[in-house]
mmCIF file of C-alpha atoms and ligand atoms in Angstrom:
data_model
loop_
_atom_site.group_PDB
_atom_site.id
_atom_site.type_symbol
_atom_site.label_atom_id
_atom_site.label_comp_id
_atom_site.label_asym_id
_atom_site.label_seq_id
_atom_site.Cartn_x
_atom_site.Cartn_y
_atom_site.Cartn_z
ATOM 1 C CA MET A 1 -20.396 54.609 -1.833
ATOM 2 C CA PRO A 2 -17.643 56.831 -3.314
ATOM 3 C CA THR A 3 -16.160 59.520 -1.095
ATOM 4 C CA ARG A 4 -17.834 62.860 -1.295
ATOM 5 C CA LEU A 5 -16.733 66.227 -0.025
ATOM 6 C CA ARG A 6 -19.525 67.584 2.266
ATOM 7 C CA ILE A 7 -19.889 71.358 2.030
ATOM 8 C CA ALA A 8 -22.096 73.448 4.279
ATOM 9 C CA ILE A 9 -23.538 76.682 2.875
ATOM 10 C CA GLN A 10 -26.066 79.222 4.219
ATOM 11 C CA LYS A 11 -29.611 78.034 3.714
ATOM 12 C CA SER A 12 -31.005 81.493 3.044
ATOM 13 C CA GLY A 13 -29.751 85.045 3.485
ATOM 14 C CA ARG A 14 -26.890 87.161 2.200
ATOM 15 C CA LEU A 15 -24.494 84.399 1.203
ATOM 16 C CA TYR A 16 -26.937 81.835 -0.257
ATOM 17 C CA ASP A 17 -27.176 82.983 -3.913
ATOM 18 C CA ASP A 18 -23.475 83.740 -4.352
ATOM 19 C CA SER A 19 -22.384 80.498 -2.693
ATOM 20 C CA LEU A 20 -24.523 78.417 -5.053
ATOM 21 C CA LYS A 21 -23.433 80.602 -8.051
ATOM 22 C CA LEU A 22 -19.831 79.961 -7.201
ATOM 23 C CA LEU A 23 -20.322 76.188 -7.196
ATOM 24 C CA LYS A 24 -22.289 76.417 -10.506
ATOM 25 C CA ASP A 25 -19.542 78.526 -12.085
ATOM 26 C CA CYS A 26 -17.131 75.808 -11.006
ATOM 27 C CA GLY A 27 -19.145 73.490 -13.222
ATOM 28 C CA ILE A 28 -20.861 71.672 -10.323
ATOM 29 C CA ASP A 29 -24.495 70.817 -11.109
ATOM 30 C CA PHE A 30 -27.197 69.607 -8.724
ATOM 31 C CA LYS A 31 -29.602 67.041 -10.107
ATOM 32 C CA ASN A 32 -32.770 66.846 -8.065
ATOM 33 C CA GLY A 33 -33.132 70.523 -7.783
ATOM 34 C CA ILE A 34 -32.370 71.807 -4.356
ATOM 35 C CA ASN A 35 -34.362 70.653 -1.404
ATOM 36 C CA LYS A 36 -34.140 72.485 1.913
ATOM 37 C CA LEU A 37 -31.694 70.283 3.791
ATOM 38 C CA LYS A 38 -29.131 68.752 1.459
ATOM 39 C CA THR A 39 -28.427 67.902 -2.115
ATOM 40 C CA GLU A 40 -25.858 65.945 -4.137
ATOM 41 C CA ALA A 41 -23.902 67.159 -7.127
ATOM 42 C CA ASP A 42 -24.298 64.933 -10.187
ATOM 43 C CA ASN A 43 -20.954 65.613 -11.869
ATOM 44 C CA PHE A 44 -18.656 66.191 -8.854
ATOM 45 C CA PRO A 45 -18.101 64.185 -5.692
ATOM 46 C CA MET A 46 -19.848 66.705 -3.436
ATOM 47 C CA GLU A 47 -22.762 66.857 -1.053
ATOM 48 C CA VAL A 48 -24.228 70.212 -0.028
ATOM 49 C CA PHE A 49 -25.840 70.874 3.362
ATOM 50 C CA PHE A 50 -27.944 73.937 3.815
ATOM 51 C CA LEU A 51 -27.570 75.347 7.336
ATOM 52 C CA ARG A 52 -27.814 78.625 9.338
ATOM 53 C CA ASP A 53 -24.573 80.483 8.680
ATOM 54 C CA ASP A 54 -23.885 80.935 12.404
ATOM 55 C CA ASP A 55 -23.965 77.156 12.869
ATOM 56 C CA ILE A 56 -21.562 76.280 10.038
ATOM 57 C CA PRO A 57 -18.248 76.594 11.940
ATOM 58 C CA GLN A 58 -19.552 74.226 14.562
ATOM 59 C CA TYR A 59 -20.560 71.640 11.966
ATOM 60 C CA VAL A 60 -17.127 71.907 10.307
ATOM 61 C CA GLU A 61 -15.352 71.647 13.639
ATOM 62 C CA ASP A 62 -17.369 68.531 14.460
ATOM 63 C CA ALA A 63 -16.564 67.087 10.995
ATOM 64 C CA VAL A 64 -20.254 66.761 10.146
ATOM 65 C CA ALA A 65 -19.289 68.817 7.091
ATOM 66 C CA ASP A 66 -15.742 68.822 5.677
ATOM 67 C CA ILE A 67 -15.810 72.391 4.397
ATOM 68 C CA GLY A 68 -18.164 75.381 4.555
ATOM 69 C CA ILE A 69 -18.739 78.853 3.137
ATOM 70 C CA VAL A 70 -19.300 81.520 5.807
ATOM 71 C CA GLY A 71 -18.630 85.140 6.513
ATOM 72 C CA GLU A 72 -15.388 85.894 8.402
ATOM 73 C CA ASN A 73 -17.579 87.613 11.031
ATOM 74 C CA VAL A 74 -18.994 84.232 12.044
ATOM 75 C CA ILE A 75 -15.537 82.574 12.179
ATOM 76 C CA TYR A 76 -14.090 85.188 14.501
ATOM 77 C CA GLU A 77 -17.157 85.311 16.733
ATOM 78 C CA LYS A 78 -17.509 81.573 17.074
ATOM 79 C CA ASN A 79 -13.789 80.830 17.716
ATOM 80 C CA LYS A 80 -13.954 77.290 16.364
ATOM 81 C CA LYS A 81 -11.131 74.940 15.337
ATOM 82 C CA VAL A 82 -11.486 75.415 11.605
ATOM 83 C CA ILE A 83 -9.029 76.577 8.951
ATOM 84 C CA VAL A 84 -9.731 79.369 6.514
ATOM 85 C CA SER A 85 -8.627 78.004 3.103
ATOM 86 C CA GLU A 86 -9.575 80.772 0.749
ATOM 87 C CA LYS A 87 -11.196 84.232 0.636
ATOM 88 C CA LEU A 88 -14.061 84.225 -1.840
ATOM 89 C CA GLY A 89 -14.493 87.914 -2.714
ATOM 90 C CA PHE A 90 -18.284 88.087 -2.173
ATOM 91 C CA GLY A 91 -20.582 88.667 0.795
ATOM 92 C CA LYS A 92 -18.733 91.825 1.718
ATOM 93 C CA CYS A 93 -20.207 93.490 4.738
ATOM 94 C CA ARG A 94 -19.242 95.126 8.041
ATOM 95 C CA LEU A 95 -20.144 94.633 11.669
ATOM 96 C CA SER A 96 -21.269 98.053 12.790
ATOM 97 C CA ILE A 97 -22.813 99.839 15.717
ATOM 98 C CA ALA A 98 -26.095 101.655 14.988
ATOM 99 C CA VAL A 99 -28.269 103.987 17.031
ATOM 100 C CA GLY A 100 -31.601 105.663 16.427
ATOM 101 C CA ARG A 101 -31.502 108.103 13.527
ATOM 102 C CA SER A 102 -32.394 111.104 15.673
ATOM 103 C CA GLU A 103 -29.796 110.436 18.387
ATOM 104 C CA GLN A 104 -26.984 112.950 18.864
ATOM 105 C CA TYR A 105 -23.940 110.749 18.417
ATOM 106 C CA THR A 106 -20.526 112.476 18.272
ATOM 107 C CA ASP A 107 -18.118 109.694 19.310
ATOM 108 C CA CYS A 108 -18.081 106.328 20.972
ATOM 109 C CA GLN A 109 -18.283 107.876 24.471
ATOM 110 C CA TYR A 110 -22.019 107.926 23.638
ATOM 111 C CA LEU A 111 -22.015 104.183 24.388
ATOM 112 C CA GLU A 112 -20.664 104.536 27.966
ATOM 113 C CA GLY A 113 -23.141 102.841 30.312
ATOM 114 C CA ARG A 114 -25.602 102.029 27.555
ATOM 115 C CA LYS A 115 -27.046 98.731 26.470
ATOM 116 C CA ILE A 116 -26.023 97.238 23.051
ATOM 117 C CA ALA A 117 -27.964 94.329 21.536
ATOM 118 C CA THR A 118 -26.061 91.970 19.236
ATOM 119 C CA THR A 119 -25.499 88.422 18.061
ATOM 120 C CA TYR A 120 -21.752 89.157 18.191
ATOM 121 C CA PRO A 121 -20.922 89.595 21.895
ATOM 122 C CA LEU A 122 -17.251 88.545 21.426
ATOM 123 C CA LEU A 123 -16.344 91.014 18.657
ATOM 124 C CA VAL A 124 -18.337 93.806 20.269
ATOM 125 C CA GLY A 125 -16.749 93.052 23.688
ATOM 126 C CA LYS A 126 -13.255 93.381 22.170
ATOM 127 C CA PHE A 127 -14.186 96.617 20.495
ATOM 128 C CA LEU A 128 -15.476 98.130 23.710
ATOM 129 C CA GLN A 129 -12.407 97.000 25.572
ATOM 130 C CA GLU A 130 -10.104 98.610 23.026
ATOM 131 C CA LYS A 131 -11.995 101.856 23.331
ATOM 132 C CA LYS A 132 -12.136 101.574 27.156
ATOM 133 C CA ILE A 133 -15.898 101.846 27.223
ATOM 134 C CA ARG A 134 -18.047 100.152 29.757
ATOM 135 C CA ALA A 135 -21.332 99.175 28.170
ATOM 136 C CA GLU A 136 -23.691 96.310 28.690
ATOM 137 C CA ILE A 137 -23.785 93.779 25.875
ATOM 138 C CA HIS A 138 -27.122 92.134 25.472
ATOM 139 C CA GLU A 139 -26.822 89.002 23.424
ATOM 140 C CA ILE A 140 -29.811 88.035 21.326
ATOM 141 C CA SER A 141 -30.094 85.435 18.581
ATOM 142 C CA GLY A 142 -31.761 87.415 15.818
ATOM 143 C CA SER A 143 -33.842 90.414 14.626
ATOM 144 C CA VAL A 144 -31.333 92.652 16.383
ATOM 145 C CA GLU A 145 -32.454 95.644 14.377
ATOM 146 C CA ILE A 146 -35.789 95.969 16.262
ATOM 147 C CA ALA A 147 -34.168 96.083 19.695
ATOM 148 C CA PRO A 148 -33.929 99.906 20.086
ATOM 149 C CA GLY A 149 -37.475 100.399 18.742
ATOM 150 C CA ILE A 150 -39.032 98.148 21.466
ATOM 151 C CA GLY A 151 -36.824 99.575 24.220
ATOM 152 C CA LEU A 152 -34.611 96.498 24.625
ATOM 153 C CA ALA A 153 -31.376 98.326 23.972
ATOM 154 C CA ASP A 154 -29.944 101.833 23.210
ATOM 155 C CA ALA A 155 -27.811 100.607 20.360
ATOM 156 C CA ILE A 156 -27.180 97.532 18.273
ATOM 157 C CA ALA A 157 -24.181 95.929 16.691
ATOM 158 C CA ASP A 158 -25.083 94.029 13.512
ATOM 159 C CA LEU A 159 -23.931 93.206 10.027
ATOM 160 C CA VAL A 160 -24.549 95.926 7.440
ATOM 161 C CA SER A 161 -24.339 95.188 3.765
ATOM 162 C CA SER A 162 -26.575 97.444 1.677
ATOM 163 C CA GLY A 163 -27.712 99.340 4.845
ATOM 164 C CA SER A 164 -31.385 98.766 4.059
ATOM 165 C CA THR A 165 -32.113 96.836 7.204
ATOM 166 C CA LEU A 166 -30.864 99.748 9.296
ATOM 167 C CA PHE A 167 -32.716 102.309 7.169
ATOM 168 C CA MET A 168 -35.965 100.499 7.389
ATOM 169 C CA ASN A 169 -35.690 100.326 11.158
ATOM 170 C CA GLY A 170 -34.899 104.022 11.639
ATOM 171 C CA LEU A 171 -31.256 103.433 12.656
ATOM 172 C CA LYS A 172 -27.966 104.981 11.577
ATOM 173 C CA GLU A 173 -24.500 103.427 11.431
ATOM 174 C CA VAL A 174 -22.063 105.132 13.765
ATOM 175 C CA GLU A 175 -19.044 102.862 14.301
ATOM 176 C CA THR A 176 -17.521 100.071 12.196
ATOM 177 C CA ILE A 177 -16.071 97.218 14.205
ATOM 178 C CA PHE A 178 -15.051 94.667 11.598
ATOM 179 C CA HIS A 179 -14.959 94.149 7.822
ATOM 180 C CA SER A 180 -15.952 90.778 6.569
ATOM 181 C CA GLU A 181 -16.303 88.751 3.348
ATOM 182 C CA ALA A 182 -17.205 85.144 2.571
ATOM 183 C CA VAL A 183 -14.451 82.522 3.034
ATOM 184 C CA LEU A 184 -14.131 78.868 2.544
ATOM 185 C CA ILE A 185 -13.375 77.022 5.754
ATOM 186 C CA ARG A 186 -12.235 73.434 6.266
ATOM 187 C CA HIS A 187 -11.874 70.891 9.005
ATOM 188 C CA PRO A 188 -8.212 70.752 10.118
ATOM 189 C CA LEU A 189 -7.893 67.026 9.383
ATOM 190 C CA LEU A 190 -9.423 65.779 6.148
ATOM 191 C CA GLY A 191 -9.104 62.238 4.823
ATOM 192 C CA ASN A 192 -6.848 61.814 1.797
ATOM 193 C CA GLU A 193 -9.660 61.553 -0.714
ATOM 194 C CA GLN A 194 -11.514 64.569 0.748
ATOM 195 C CA GLN A 195 -8.270 66.528 0.624
ATOM 196 C CA GLN A 196 -7.904 65.670 -3.104
ATOM 197 C CA ILE A 197 -11.456 66.711 -3.881
ATOM 198 C CA LEU A 198 -10.951 69.920 -1.954
ATOM 199 C CA GLU A 199 -7.832 70.695 -4.040
ATOM 200 C CA LYS A 200 -9.806 70.156 -7.255
ATOM 201 C CA LEU A 201 -12.477 72.502 -5.965
ATOM 202 C CA LEU A 202 -9.958 75.172 -4.925
ATOM 203 C CA PHE A 203 -8.348 74.959 -8.390
ATOM 204 C CA ARG A 204 -11.703 75.622 -10.017
ATOM 205 C CA ILE A 205 -12.600 78.425 -7.547
ATOM 206 C CA ARG A 206 -9.343 80.178 -8.288
ATOM 207 C CA ALA A 207 -9.908 79.891 -12.031
ATOM 208 C CA VAL A 208 -13.429 81.310 -11.704
ATOM 209 C CA ARG A 209 -12.372 84.156 -9.424
ATOM 210 C CA LYS A 210 -9.459 85.135 -11.687
ATOM 211 C CA ALA A 211 -11.700 85.146 -14.666
ATOM 212 C CA ARG A 212 -14.227 87.401 -12.913
ATOM 213 C CA HIS A 213 -11.576 90.061 -12.488
ATOM 214 C CA THR A 214 -10.176 89.851 -16.021
ATOM 215 C CA LYS A 215 -11.450 90.751 -19.493
ATOM 216 C CA TYR A 216 -10.320 89.588 -22.900
ATOM 217 C CA ILE A 217 -9.491 92.500 -25.148
ATOM 218 C CA LEU A 218 -9.161 92.608 -28.934
ATOM 219 C CA LEU A 219 -8.169 95.681 -30.954
ATOM 220 C CA ASN A 220 -6.713 96.897 -34.242
ATOM 221 C CA ALA A 221 -3.391 98.773 -34.037
ATOM 222 C CA PRO A 222 -1.408 100.712 -36.586
ATOM 223 C CA ASN A 223 1.927 98.909 -36.892
ATOM 224 C CA GLU A 224 3.975 102.039 -36.159
ATOM 225 C CA ASN A 225 2.446 102.202 -32.681
ATOM 226 C CA LEU A 226 2.447 98.471 -31.971
ATOM 227 C CA ARG A 227 5.329 98.643 -29.504
ATOM 228 C CA GLU A 228 3.577 101.275 -27.344
ATOM 229 C CA ILE A 229 0.203 99.387 -27.497
ATOM 230 C CA ILE A 230 1.869 96.117 -26.552
ATOM 231 C CA SER A 231 3.548 97.761 -23.573
ATOM 232 C CA LEU A 232 0.066 98.723 -22.288
ATOM 233 C CA LEU A 233 -1.138 95.101 -22.543
ATOM 234 C CA PRO A 234 1.145 92.694 -20.688
ATOM 235 C CA GLY A 235 -1.317 89.744 -21.200
ATOM 236 C CA MET A 236 -0.903 86.353 -19.582
ATOM 237 C CA LYS A 237 2.550 85.829 -21.136
ATOM 238 C CA SER A 238 2.536 88.481 -23.841
ATOM 239 C CA PRO A 239 -0.195 89.649 -26.213
ATOM 240 C CA THR A 240 -1.007 87.845 -29.439
ATOM 241 C CA VAL A 241 -0.311 89.929 -32.542
ATOM 242 C CA LEU A 242 -1.785 88.937 -35.916
ATOM 243 C CA PRO A 243 -1.444 90.832 -39.240
ATOM 244 C CA LEU A 244 -4.737 92.329 -40.589
ATOM 245 C CA ALA A 245 -5.627 91.986 -44.267
ATOM 246 C CA GLU A 246 -5.141 95.782 -44.542
ATOM 247 C CA PRO A 247 -1.403 96.488 -44.784
ATOM 248 C CA GLY A 248 0.162 98.452 -41.960
ATOM 249 C CA TRP A 249 -2.349 97.149 -39.316
ATOM 250 C CA SER A 250 -2.353 94.377 -36.813
ATOM 251 C CA SER A 251 -4.916 92.762 -34.541
ATOM 252 C CA VAL A 252 -3.792 92.575 -30.885
ATOM 253 C CA HIS A 253 -5.389 90.151 -28.353
ATOM 254 C CA SER A 254 -4.713 90.214 -24.633
ATOM 255 C CA VAL A 255 -6.272 90.222 -21.153
ATOM 256 C CA VAL A 256 -6.758 93.177 -18.852
ATOM 257 C CA ASN A 257 -7.511 93.501 -15.189
ATOM 258 C CA GLU A 258 -10.876 94.975 -14.380
ATOM 259 C CA ASP A 259 -9.389 97.372 -11.814
ATOM 260 C CA ASP A 260 -7.242 99.307 -14.297
ATOM 261 C CA PHE A 261 -9.429 98.591 -17.308
ATOM 262 C CA TRP A 262 -10.726 102.140 -18.127
ATOM 263 C CA GLU A 263 -7.389 103.747 -17.672
ATOM 264 C CA ILE A 264 -5.800 101.329 -20.102
ATOM 265 C CA ILE A 265 -8.598 101.816 -22.691
ATOM 266 C CA GLU A 266 -7.958 105.584 -22.646
ATOM 267 C CA LYS A 267 -4.205 105.076 -23.194
ATOM 268 C CA LEU A 268 -4.860 102.576 -25.979
ATOM 269 C CA LYS A 269 -7.094 105.066 -27.800
ATOM 270 C CA LEU A 270 -4.470 107.771 -27.514
ATOM 271 C CA ALA A 271 -1.956 105.375 -28.989
ATOM 272 C CA GLY A 272 -4.195 104.927 -32.058
ATOM 273 C CA ALA A 273 -5.980 101.660 -31.185
ATOM 274 C CA GLN A 274 -9.277 101.191 -33.022
ATOM 275 C CA GLY A 275 -12.152 98.750 -32.997
ATOM 276 C CA ILE A 276 -11.591 97.769 -29.327
ATOM 277 C CA LEU A 277 -13.644 94.797 -28.242
ATOM 278 C CA VAL A 278 -13.866 93.690 -24.590
ATOM 279 C CA VAL A 279 -15.390 90.323 -23.771
ATOM 280 C CA PRO A 280 -15.892 88.426 -20.483
ATOM 281 C CA ILE A 281 -13.779 85.431 -19.672
ATOM 282 C CA GLU A 282 -15.515 82.388 -18.175
ATOM 283 C CA LYS A 283 -12.520 80.561 -16.636
ATOM 284 C CA MET A 284 -8.891 81.459 -16.422
ATOM 285 C CA ILE A 285 -6.215 78.873 -15.701
ATOM 286 C CA LEU A 286 -2.694 80.207 -15.123
HETATM 287 C C1 PRP B 301 -27.462 90.255 8.225
HETATM 288 C C2 PRP B 301 -27.938 91.236 9.270
HETATM 289 C C3 PRP B 301 -29.066 91.991 8.677
HETATM 290 C C4 PRP B 301 -28.695 92.031 7.205
HETATM 291 C C5 PRP B 301 -28.110 93.329 6.805
HETATM 292 O O1 PRP B 301 -28.140 89.045 8.324
HETATM 293 O O2 PRP B 301 -28.310 90.570 10.455
HETATM 294 O O3 PRP B 301 -30.294 91.385 8.848
HETATM 295 O O4 PRP B 301 -27.721 90.933 6.955
HETATM 296 O O5 PRP B 301 -28.021 93.441 5.348
HETATM 297 P P1 PRP B 301 -28.411 94.848 4.673
HETATM 298 O O6 PRP B 301 -27.489 95.913 5.193
HETATM 299 O O7 PRP B 301 -28.150 94.586 3.212
HETATM 300 O O8 PRP B 301 -29.866 95.124 4.898
HETATM 301 P P2 PRP B 301 -27.546 87.610 7.840
HETATM 302 O O9 PRP B 301 -27.487 87.505 6.321
HETATM 303 O O10 PRP B 301 -26.263 87.254 8.552
HETATM 304 O O11 PRP B 301 -28.671 86.525 8.187
HETATM 305 P P3 PRP B 301 -29.040 86.003 9.684
HETATM 306 O O12 PRP B 301 -29.267 87.222 10.477
HETATM 307 O O13 PRP B 301 -30.280 85.190 9.414
HETATM 308 O O14 PRP B 301 -27.870 85.199 10.177
HETATM 309 ZN ZN1 ZN B 302 -26.012 85.296 10.228
#
C-alpha cells in the first residue's frame, strides 16, 4: 500500500467545517463521503481521522496520526511532544473566565478563594499564579458552562468564540487568559515519504491562505495618471498595463491585500481610475 499522510481533525465542533474546507480548497477530495471515524482522499495520499480535538495532540505524539489540526489552546494545555508547523488563520477564539451575569465583578480579586470549573487546569493555573490569586480549580471534562448554574463552581474558564454559549447560560466574560487559533501540528519525526507529502500539503495550504487574503483588481486609467495609479498597486511583481482601444486610456491589472483594500480603492478613484473590478483569487503561488 502506498504511503499516506494520516491527519487528525476535530470530529465535530468549532474547527470541523473549516478544517475540511481547508483540505477541499487544497484540492483534496474524499471519495466515499465522510464516515464518522476515518476517510481516505482519492486524489492525494492522505487519510483523515475524526477525533475529539482535545485528544489530537496525544494521537500525534503517539504517531497514530502524523499531523493534526487543533486549536493552540489544546496544544498548550496538553503539553505534548508535537511541533506546530503552521498557523491556519481560522478557529480564532479565546480562553476566558466568565461569571454569572448579575455578579458584581470589578477585578480578578473577585476570584480569590472561589471555585473555577474548567477543562484547562494548566492554563488557568498559570493565570492565577501570575495574578497571585488563590482559587480552587475544578477540572471537568465538558459542559463547563452549566457549572455555575448548578452550584458546582462560582466561575468558569472556557473557550469563547461567538459568545453565544456564555450568553445562553447567563454568564458574562470577565477576563481573557489566552488567544488561540487553529494550527497544523506534526509528529517530531516523520518518515521521508510522509515528510514529502507534508511539504506538498503545506505548499498548497500557503497558496490557499495567501489567496484568501488577496483580491485581483482590474481598472481603467487615464494615461496621464498611470504613474500615480501604478504606485498604489505594487502587484506580485508589478502591475500589468495594457492599452485600451480608446486612445489615452490603459487597463491596469494587479492584486491587492484585503487589509488595505478600501483605502487603496479610494485613492485609485481620486487618481481618476474608472470601471474598477475586484475578483476573488482561488490560489496564489509566489
Ligand atoms: C468550545 C467551548 C464552548 C464553545 C464556545 O467548545 O467549550 O462550548 O466552543 O463557542 P461560542 O462562544 O461560539 O458559543 P469546543 O469547540 O472546543 O468543543 P468541545 O467542548 O466539544 O471540545
Ligand atoms: Zn475542545
